[in-house]
Coordinates of C-alpha atoms and ligand atoms in Angstrom, one line a residue:
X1 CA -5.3 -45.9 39.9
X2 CA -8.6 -43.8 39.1
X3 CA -7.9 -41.1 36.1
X4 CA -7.8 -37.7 37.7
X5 CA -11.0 -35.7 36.7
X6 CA -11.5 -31.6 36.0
X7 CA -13.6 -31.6 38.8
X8 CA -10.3 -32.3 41.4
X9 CA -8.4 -29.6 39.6
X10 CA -10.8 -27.4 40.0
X11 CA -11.7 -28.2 43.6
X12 CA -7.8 -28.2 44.8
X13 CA -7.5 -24.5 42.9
X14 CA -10.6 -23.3 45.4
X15 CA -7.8 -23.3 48.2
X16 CA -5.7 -20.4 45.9
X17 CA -6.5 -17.0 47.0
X18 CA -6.4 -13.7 45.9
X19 CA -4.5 -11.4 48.3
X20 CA -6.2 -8.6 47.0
X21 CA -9.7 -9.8 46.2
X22 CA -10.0 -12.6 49.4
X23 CA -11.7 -14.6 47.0
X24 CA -10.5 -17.9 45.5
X25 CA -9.3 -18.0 42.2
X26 CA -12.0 -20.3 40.8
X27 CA -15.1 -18.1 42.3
X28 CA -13.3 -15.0 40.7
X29 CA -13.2 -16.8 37.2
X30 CA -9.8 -16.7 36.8
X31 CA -9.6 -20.5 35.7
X32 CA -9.5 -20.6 32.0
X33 CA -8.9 -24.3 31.0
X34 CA -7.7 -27.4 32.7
X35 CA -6.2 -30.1 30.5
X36 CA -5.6 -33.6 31.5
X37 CA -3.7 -36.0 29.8
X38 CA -2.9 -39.3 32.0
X39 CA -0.9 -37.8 34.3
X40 CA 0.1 -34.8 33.2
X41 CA -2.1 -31.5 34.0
X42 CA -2.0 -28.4 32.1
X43 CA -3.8 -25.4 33.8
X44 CA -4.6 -21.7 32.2
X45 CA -5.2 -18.9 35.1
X46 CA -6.0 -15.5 33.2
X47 CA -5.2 -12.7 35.9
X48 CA -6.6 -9.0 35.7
X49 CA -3.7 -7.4 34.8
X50 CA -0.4 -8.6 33.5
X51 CA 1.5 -6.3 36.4
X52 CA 0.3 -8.6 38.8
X53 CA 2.5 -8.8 41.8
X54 CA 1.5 -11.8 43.0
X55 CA 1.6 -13.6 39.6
X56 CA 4.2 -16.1 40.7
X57 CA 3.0 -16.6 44.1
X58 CA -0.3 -18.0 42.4
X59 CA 1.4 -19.9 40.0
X60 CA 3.3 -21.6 42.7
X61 CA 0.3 -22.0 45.2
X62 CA -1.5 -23.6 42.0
X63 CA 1.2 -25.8 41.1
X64 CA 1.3 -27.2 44.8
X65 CA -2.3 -27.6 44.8
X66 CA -2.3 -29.9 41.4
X67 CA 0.6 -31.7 42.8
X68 CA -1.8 -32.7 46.2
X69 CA -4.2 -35.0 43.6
X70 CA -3.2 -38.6 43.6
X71 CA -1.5 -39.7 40.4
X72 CA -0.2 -36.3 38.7
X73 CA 3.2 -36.4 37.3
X74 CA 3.5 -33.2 35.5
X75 CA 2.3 -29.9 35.8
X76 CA 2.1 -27.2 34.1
X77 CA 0.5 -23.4 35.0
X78 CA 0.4 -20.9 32.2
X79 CA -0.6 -17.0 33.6
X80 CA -2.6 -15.0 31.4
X81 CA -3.5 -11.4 31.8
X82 CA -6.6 -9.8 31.0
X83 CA -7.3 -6.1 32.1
X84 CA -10.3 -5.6 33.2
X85 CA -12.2 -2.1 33.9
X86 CA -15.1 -0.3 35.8
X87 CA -18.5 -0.7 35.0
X88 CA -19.1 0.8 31.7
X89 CA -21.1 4.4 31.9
X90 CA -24.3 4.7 32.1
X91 CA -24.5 7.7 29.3
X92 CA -21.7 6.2 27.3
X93 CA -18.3 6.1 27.8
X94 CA -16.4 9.5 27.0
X95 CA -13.0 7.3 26.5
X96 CA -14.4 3.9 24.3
X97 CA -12.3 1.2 24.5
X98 CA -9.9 2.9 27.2
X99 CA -10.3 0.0 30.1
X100 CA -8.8 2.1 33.2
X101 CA -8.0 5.8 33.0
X102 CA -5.1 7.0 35.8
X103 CA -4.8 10.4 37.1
X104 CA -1.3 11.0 38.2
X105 CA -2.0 14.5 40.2
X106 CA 0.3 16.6 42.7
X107 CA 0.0 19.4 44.8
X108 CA 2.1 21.8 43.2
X109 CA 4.7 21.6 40.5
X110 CA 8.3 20.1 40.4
X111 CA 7.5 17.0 42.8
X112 CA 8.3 14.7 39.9
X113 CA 4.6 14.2 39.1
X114 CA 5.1 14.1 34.7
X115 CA 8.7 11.8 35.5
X116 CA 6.5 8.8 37.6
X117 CA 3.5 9.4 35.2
X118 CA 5.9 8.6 32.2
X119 CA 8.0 5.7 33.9
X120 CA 4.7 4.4 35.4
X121 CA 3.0 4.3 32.2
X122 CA 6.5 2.9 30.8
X123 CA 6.6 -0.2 33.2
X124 CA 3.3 -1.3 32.6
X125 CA 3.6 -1.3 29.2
X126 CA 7.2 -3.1 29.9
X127 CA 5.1 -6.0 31.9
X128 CA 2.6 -6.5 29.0
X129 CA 0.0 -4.0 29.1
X130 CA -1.2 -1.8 26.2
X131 CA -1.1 1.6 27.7
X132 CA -1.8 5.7 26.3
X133 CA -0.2 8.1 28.1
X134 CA -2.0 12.0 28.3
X135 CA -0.1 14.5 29.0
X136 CA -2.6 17.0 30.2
X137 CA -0.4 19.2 32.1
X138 CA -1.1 22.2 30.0
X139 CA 0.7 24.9 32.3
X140 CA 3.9 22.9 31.8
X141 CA 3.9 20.2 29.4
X142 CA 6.7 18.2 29.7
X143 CA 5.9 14.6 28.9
X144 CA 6.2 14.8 25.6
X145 CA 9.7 15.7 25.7
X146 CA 10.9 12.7 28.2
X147 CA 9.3 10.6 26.1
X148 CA 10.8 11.7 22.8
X149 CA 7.1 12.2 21.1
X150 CA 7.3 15.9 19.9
X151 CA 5.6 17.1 16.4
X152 CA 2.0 17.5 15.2
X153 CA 0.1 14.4 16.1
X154 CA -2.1 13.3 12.4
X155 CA -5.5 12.9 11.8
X156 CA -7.1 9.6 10.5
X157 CA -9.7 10.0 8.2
X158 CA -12.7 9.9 10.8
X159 CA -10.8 13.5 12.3
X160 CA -9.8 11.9 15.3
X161 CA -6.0 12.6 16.5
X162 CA -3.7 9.7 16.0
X163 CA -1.1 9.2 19.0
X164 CA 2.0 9.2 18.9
X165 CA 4.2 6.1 19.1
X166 CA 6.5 6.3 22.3
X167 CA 8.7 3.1 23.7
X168 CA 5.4 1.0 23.1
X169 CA 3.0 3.4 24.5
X170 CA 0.7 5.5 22.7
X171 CA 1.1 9.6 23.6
X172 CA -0.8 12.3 23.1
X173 CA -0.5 15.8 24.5
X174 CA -3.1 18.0 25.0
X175 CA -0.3 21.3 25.0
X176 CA -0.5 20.8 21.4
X177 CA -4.1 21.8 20.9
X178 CA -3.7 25.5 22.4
X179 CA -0.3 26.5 21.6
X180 CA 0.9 29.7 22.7
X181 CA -2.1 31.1 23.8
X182 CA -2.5 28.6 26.6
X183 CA -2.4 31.1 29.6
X184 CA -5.6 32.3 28.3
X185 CA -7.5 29.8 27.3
X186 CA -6.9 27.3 29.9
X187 CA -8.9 29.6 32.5
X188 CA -12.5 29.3 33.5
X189 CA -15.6 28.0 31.4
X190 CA -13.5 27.4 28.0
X191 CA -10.9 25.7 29.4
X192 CA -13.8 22.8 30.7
X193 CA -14.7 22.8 27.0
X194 CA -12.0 22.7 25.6
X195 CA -10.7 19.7 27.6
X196 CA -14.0 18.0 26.7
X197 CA -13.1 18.2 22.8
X198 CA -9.9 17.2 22.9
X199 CA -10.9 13.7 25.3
X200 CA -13.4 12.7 22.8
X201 CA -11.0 13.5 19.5
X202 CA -8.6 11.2 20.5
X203 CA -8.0 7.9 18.7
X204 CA -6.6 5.7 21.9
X205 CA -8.1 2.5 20.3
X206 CA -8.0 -0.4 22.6
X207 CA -6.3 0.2 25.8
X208 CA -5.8 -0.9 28.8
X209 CA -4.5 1.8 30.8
X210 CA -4.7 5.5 29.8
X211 CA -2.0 7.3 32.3
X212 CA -3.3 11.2 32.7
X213 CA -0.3 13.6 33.6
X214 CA -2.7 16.4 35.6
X215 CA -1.6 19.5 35.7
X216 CA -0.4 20.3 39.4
X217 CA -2.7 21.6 42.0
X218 CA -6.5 21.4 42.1
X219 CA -8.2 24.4 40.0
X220 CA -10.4 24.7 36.6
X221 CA -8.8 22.3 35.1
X222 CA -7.6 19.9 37.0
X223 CA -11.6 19.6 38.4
X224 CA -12.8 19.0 34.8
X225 CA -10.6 16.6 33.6
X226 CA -11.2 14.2 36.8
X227 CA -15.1 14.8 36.0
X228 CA -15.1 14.2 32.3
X229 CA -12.3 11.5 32.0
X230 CA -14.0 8.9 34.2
X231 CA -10.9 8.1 36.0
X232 CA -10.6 4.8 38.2
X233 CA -8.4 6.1 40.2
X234 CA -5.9 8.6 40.8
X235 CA -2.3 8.6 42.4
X236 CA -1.0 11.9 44.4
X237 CA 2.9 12.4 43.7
X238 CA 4.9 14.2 46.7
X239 CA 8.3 14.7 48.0
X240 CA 8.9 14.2 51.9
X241 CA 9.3 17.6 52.1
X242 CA 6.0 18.4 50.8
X243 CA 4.3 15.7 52.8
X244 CA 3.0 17.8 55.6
X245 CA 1.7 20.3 53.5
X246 CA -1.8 21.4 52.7
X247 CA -1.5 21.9 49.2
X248 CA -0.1 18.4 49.1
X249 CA -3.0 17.1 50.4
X250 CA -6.2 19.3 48.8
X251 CA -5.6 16.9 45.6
X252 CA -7.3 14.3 48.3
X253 CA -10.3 16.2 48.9
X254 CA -10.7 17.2 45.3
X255 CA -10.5 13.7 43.7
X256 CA -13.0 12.8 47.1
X257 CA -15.8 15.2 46.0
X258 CA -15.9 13.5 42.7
X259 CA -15.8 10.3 44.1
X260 CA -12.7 8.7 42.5
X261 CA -11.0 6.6 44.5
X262 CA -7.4 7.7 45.6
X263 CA -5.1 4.8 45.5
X264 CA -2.4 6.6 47.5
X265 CA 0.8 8.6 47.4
X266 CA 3.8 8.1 45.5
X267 CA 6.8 9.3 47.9
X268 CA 9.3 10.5 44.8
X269 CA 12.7 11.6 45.9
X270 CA 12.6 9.6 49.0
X271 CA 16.1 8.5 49.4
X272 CA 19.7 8.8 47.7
X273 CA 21.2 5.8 47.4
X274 CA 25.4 6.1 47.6
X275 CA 27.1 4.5 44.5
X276 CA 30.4 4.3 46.2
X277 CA 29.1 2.6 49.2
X278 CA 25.6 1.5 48.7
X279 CA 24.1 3.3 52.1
X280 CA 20.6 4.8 51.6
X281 CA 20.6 8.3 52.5
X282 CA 17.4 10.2 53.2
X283 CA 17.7 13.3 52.5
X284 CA 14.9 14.9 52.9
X285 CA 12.8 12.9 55.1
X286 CA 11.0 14.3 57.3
X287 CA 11.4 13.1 61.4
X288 CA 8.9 10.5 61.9
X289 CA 10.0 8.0 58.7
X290 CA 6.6 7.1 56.9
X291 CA 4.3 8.3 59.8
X292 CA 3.6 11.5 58.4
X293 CA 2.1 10.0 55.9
X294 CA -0.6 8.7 58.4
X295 CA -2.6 11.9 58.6
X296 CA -3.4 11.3 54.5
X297 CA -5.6 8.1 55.1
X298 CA -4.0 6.5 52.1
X299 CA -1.0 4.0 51.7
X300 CA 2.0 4.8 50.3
X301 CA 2.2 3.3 46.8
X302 CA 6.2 3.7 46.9
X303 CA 9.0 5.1 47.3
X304 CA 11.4 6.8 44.5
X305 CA 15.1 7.7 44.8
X306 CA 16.6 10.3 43.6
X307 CA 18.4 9.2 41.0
X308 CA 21.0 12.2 39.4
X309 CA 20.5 10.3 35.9
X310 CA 16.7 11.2 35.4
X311 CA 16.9 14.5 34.6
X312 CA 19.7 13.6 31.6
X313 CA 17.5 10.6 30.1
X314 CA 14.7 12.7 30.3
X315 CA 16.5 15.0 28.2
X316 CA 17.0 12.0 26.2
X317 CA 13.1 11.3 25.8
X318 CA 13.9 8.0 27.2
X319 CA 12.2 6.7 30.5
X320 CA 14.6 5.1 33.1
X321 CA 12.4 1.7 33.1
X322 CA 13.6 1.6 29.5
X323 CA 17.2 3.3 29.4
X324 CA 18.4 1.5 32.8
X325 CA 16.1 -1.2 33.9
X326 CA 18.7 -2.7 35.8
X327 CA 18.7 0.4 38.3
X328 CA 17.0 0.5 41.5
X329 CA 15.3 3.2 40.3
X330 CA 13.6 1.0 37.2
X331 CA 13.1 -1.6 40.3
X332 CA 11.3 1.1 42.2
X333 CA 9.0 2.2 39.1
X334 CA 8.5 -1.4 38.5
X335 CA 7.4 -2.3 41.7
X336 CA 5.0 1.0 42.0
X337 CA 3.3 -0.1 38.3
X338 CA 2.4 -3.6 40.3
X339 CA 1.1 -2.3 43.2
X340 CA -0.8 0.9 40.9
X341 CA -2.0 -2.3 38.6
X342 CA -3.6 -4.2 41.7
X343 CA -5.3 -1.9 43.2
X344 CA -6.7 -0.6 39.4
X345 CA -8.0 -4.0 39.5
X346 CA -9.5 -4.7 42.8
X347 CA -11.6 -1.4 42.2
X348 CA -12.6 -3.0 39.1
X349 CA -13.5 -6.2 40.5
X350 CA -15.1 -5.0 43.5
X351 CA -16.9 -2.2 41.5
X352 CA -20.4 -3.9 41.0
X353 CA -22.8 -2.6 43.6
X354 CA -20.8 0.4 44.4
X355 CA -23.6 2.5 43.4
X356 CA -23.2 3.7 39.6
X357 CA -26.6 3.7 37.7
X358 CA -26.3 1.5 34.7
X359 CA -29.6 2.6 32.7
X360 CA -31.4 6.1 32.7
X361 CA -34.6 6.1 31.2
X362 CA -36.4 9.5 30.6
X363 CA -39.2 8.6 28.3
X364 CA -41.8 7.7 30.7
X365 CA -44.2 9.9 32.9
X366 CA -41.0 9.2 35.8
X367 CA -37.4 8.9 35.7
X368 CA -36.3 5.5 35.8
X369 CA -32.2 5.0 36.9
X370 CA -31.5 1.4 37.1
X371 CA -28.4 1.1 39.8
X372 CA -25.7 -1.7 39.4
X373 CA -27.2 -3.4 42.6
X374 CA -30.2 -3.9 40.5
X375 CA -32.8 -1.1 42.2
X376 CA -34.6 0.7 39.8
X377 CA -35.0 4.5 41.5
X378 CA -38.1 6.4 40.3
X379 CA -38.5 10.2 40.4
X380 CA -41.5 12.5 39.5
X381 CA -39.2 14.9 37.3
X382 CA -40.9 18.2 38.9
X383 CA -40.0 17.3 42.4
X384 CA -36.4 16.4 41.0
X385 CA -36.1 20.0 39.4
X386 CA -37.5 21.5 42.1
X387 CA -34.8 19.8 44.6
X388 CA -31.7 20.7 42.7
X389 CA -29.4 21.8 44.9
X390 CA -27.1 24.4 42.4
X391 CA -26.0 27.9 43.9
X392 CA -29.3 29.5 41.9
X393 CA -31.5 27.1 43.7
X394 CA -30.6 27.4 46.9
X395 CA -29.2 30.0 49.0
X396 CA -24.7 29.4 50.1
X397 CA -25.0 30.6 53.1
X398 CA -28.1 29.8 54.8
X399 CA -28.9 26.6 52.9
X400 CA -32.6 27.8 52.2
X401 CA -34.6 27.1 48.9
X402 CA -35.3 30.4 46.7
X403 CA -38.2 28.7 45.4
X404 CA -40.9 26.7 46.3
X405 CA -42.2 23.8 44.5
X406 CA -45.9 25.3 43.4
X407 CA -43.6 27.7 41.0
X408 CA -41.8 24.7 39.3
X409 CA -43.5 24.3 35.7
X410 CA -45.4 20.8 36.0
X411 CA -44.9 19.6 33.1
X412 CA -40.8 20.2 33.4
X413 CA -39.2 17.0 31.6
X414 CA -34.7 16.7 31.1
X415 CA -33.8 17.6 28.0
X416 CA -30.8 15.9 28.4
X417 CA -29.1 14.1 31.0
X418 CA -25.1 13.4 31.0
X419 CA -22.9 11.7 33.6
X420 CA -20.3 13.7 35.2
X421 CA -17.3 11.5 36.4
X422 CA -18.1 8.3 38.2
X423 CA -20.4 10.5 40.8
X424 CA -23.2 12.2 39.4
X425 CA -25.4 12.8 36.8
X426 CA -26.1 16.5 35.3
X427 CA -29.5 17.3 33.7
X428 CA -30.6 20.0 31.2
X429 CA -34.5 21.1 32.0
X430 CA -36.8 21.7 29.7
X431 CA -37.0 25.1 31.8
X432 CA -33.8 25.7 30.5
X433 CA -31.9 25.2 33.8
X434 CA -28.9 23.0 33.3
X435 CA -26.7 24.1 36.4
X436 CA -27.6 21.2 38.7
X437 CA -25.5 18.2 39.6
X438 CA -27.4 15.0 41.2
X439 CA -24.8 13.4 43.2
X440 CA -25.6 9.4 42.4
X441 CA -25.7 9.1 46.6
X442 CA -28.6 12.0 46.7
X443 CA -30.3 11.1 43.7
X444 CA -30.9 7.1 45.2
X445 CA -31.3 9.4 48.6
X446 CA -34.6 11.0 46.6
X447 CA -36.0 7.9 45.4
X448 CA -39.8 7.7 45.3
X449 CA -40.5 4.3 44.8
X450 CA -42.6 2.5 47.2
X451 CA -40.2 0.2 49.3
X452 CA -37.6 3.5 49.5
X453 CA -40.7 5.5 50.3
X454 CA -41.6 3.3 52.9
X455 CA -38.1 3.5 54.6
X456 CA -38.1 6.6 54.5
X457 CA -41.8 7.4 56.3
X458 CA -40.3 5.0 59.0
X459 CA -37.0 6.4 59.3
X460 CA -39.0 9.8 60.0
X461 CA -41.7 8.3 62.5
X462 CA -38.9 6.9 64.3
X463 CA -37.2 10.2 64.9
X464 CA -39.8 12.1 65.6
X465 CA -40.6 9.5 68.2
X466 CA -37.1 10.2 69.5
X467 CA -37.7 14.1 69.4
X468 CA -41.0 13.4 71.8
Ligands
LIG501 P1 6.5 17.9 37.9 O1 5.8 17.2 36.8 O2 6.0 17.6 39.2 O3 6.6 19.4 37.6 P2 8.9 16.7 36.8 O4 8.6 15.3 36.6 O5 8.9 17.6 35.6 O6 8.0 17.4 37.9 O7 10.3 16.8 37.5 C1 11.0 18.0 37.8 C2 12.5 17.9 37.7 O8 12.9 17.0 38.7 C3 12.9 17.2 36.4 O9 14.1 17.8 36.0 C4 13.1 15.8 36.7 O10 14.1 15.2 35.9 C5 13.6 15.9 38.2 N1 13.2 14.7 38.9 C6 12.0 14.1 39.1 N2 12.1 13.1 39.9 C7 13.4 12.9 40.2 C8 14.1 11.9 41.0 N3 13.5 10.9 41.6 N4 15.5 12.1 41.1 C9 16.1 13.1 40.5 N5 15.5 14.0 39.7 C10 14.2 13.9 39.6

């Protein structure tokens, strides 16, 4: 009998695919080591997150694959878990060392949104996963009080806020920084500055998933924290009563403008299940079952019950995932971290090309932006300034220009360039205008360089030919 070779393994594990990713597991790296010792075969298959819900699916299809090669005995298939993020920022990350950030956002208030932000957060740090949870619902900040981390968080001696230990997460709340003078503060320009300073004082270490309890609704707030956190994704939390409503669903177009992918809604209170004769009742669902949840154009991530014991544990500051994990209410949180946890990955794994710039370079006569596809966009920096499209360049209503490009200084360089959020990049002019967002879509839109301006001279001779 021949002695089996790595080469088999690893040819066998091409047939194991990813459900998510519809790749095999050996293109996507996953393999880690094959050992091979007569007939006995000892596999390591590190997965991107250690909430995987198809973990033992995959460790099943590889053990059946092994078991195909003539002359193996044993095997044995060990699942790893390594988290793995976005596409680090161009600019530098505002949140080092945080792998995945997680809005969990809501049309309005009461929904539940802070309860499946904690027990979220809580269940995937229950499946392995080092996890920070924000609490950055400053109208109403509640977290911090279901998960029993109250007090004044400590500085370490580099004056960055340590957080707070809470059933294995790390906590932090951003209530603590204003205190009682938060109506105030948290409106209008110092409220975006404010949130800025307190993201970048924060001493998260290594993470890999940073949970972000928004505040409801879609203002001030809620706009600068999904530009400057550089979220992955974001989760909308609703009730079926709430699902047809508008306010529900502005949270969608929000997170869209900034170009964070929503990975869908969280139905919470969508069912009472009877402890005396085990019937699911639901309540409040609306006619229709999930179909009203069509017209949102996202999946439904889960479903929560209403569970009469959450309010009492929360009072507790102890998430149900923790306090009754046997409950179908831990089951439900569970099974939401996995399918939150997969998709956090297949935006990470499928990130690559999705058009973030991963070097800006300033120094030269031209702006260079090199994009994660590899093309390097060039722009003279006068025609850049002159095209910003702020509210003081060009007119709301009729879309004109108020200036032309003759009165643009031609010698106007950025003084400073900073990414907003995962979709666009401000500058600050060295004519002192700094109001101007560059989408990452317009900015490779107004590349200069010769094969883009070529596409774009056709693109034009081509419709004027259809005009004609
Ligand atoms: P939000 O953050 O949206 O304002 P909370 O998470 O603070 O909402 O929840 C509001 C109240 O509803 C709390 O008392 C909480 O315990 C309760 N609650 C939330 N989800 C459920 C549920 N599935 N079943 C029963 N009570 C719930």
């Amino acid at each position: 009998m021949s002695q089996i070779q790595e080469a088999d393994v690893v040819r066998v594990l091409r047939n194991v695919q990813d459900p998510d990713l519809h790749r095999d597991i050996v293109s996507l790296g996953f393999v880690k080591k094959v050992d091979i010792d007569g007939g006995k075969v000892a596999v390591v298959v590190e997965l991107t997150t250690p909430a995987c819900p198809v973990k033992e699916q995959l460790r099943g299809e590889c053990e059946r694959w092994i078991r195909t090669i003539d002359g193996v005995t044993d095997v044995h298939v060990e699942m790893t878990a390594q988290v793995r993020g976005p596409a680090a920022q161009s600019t530098g990350p505002v949140l080092p060392g945080v792998k995945n950030v997680l809005a969990v956002a809501s049309g309005k208030g009461g929904v539940g949104k802070s309860t499946v932000a904690v027990n979220l957060a809580a269940a995937l740090a229950d499946a392995g996963a080092s996890v920070g949870l924000l609490d950055a619902d400053v109208y109403g900040p509640s977290v911090a009080h279901m998960v029993g981390g109250e007090g004044q968080p400590q500085q370490n001696p580099q004056g960055m806020l340590v957080p707070f230990d809470a059933h294995g997460m790390k906590f932090m709340s951003m209530g603590m920084l204003v205190g009682d003078q938060s109506p105030v503060v948290w409106r209008g320009p110092m409220a975006s500055s404010l949130i800025q300073q307190f993201l970048t004082k924060v001493d998260w270490g290594e993470i890999d998933y940073l949970v972000v309890d928004l505040p409801p609704g879609t203002g001030d707030v809620q706009l600068t924290l999904t530009q400057t956190a550089e979220l992955t994704g974001a989760i909308i939390v609703t009730t079926p009563q709430d699902v047809a409503s508008e306010v529900a669903q502005k949270g969608l177009k929000m997170f869209g403008t900034v170009n964070v992918p929503v990975l869908g809604v969280v139905e919470n209170m969508a069912y009472f299940k009877c402890g005396h004769c085990d019937a699911r009742h639901e309540i409040f669902r609306p006619r229709g079952g999930d179909k009203p949840f069509a017209s949102w154009g996202v999946p439904v991530l889960g479903a929560i019950p209403i569970e009469p014991e959450l309010a009492a544990l929360g009072d507790e500051g102890t998430p149900v995932v923790k306090a009754a994990p046997d409950s179908d209410t831990a089951a439900a949180f569970r099974a939401l971290a996995q399918t939150v946890a997969s998709g956090l990955s297949t935006i990470a794994m499928t990130q690559a090309g999705a058009g973030m710039p991963t070097a800006i370079d300033a120094d030269g006569p031209l702006l260079q932006v090199t994009w994660d596809d590899g093309h390097v966009s060039r722009h003279n920096f006068q025609r850049l300034r002159f095209l910003c499209s702020c509210a003081a360049c060009v007119d709301e209503h009729t879309g004109k220009r108020k200036t032309v490009l003759e009165f643009i200084d031609p010698n106007v360089r950025p003084m400073k360039i900073e990414q907003s959020g995962r979709y666009a990049l401000q500058f600050t002019w060295s004519d002192k205008h700094d109001t101007g967002l560059y989408t990452f879509t317009r900015l490779r839109e107004l590349c200069e360089c010769e094969s883009c301006a070529a596409k774009e001279k056709q693109s034009a001779e081509s419709s004027r030919g259809a005009a004609r």
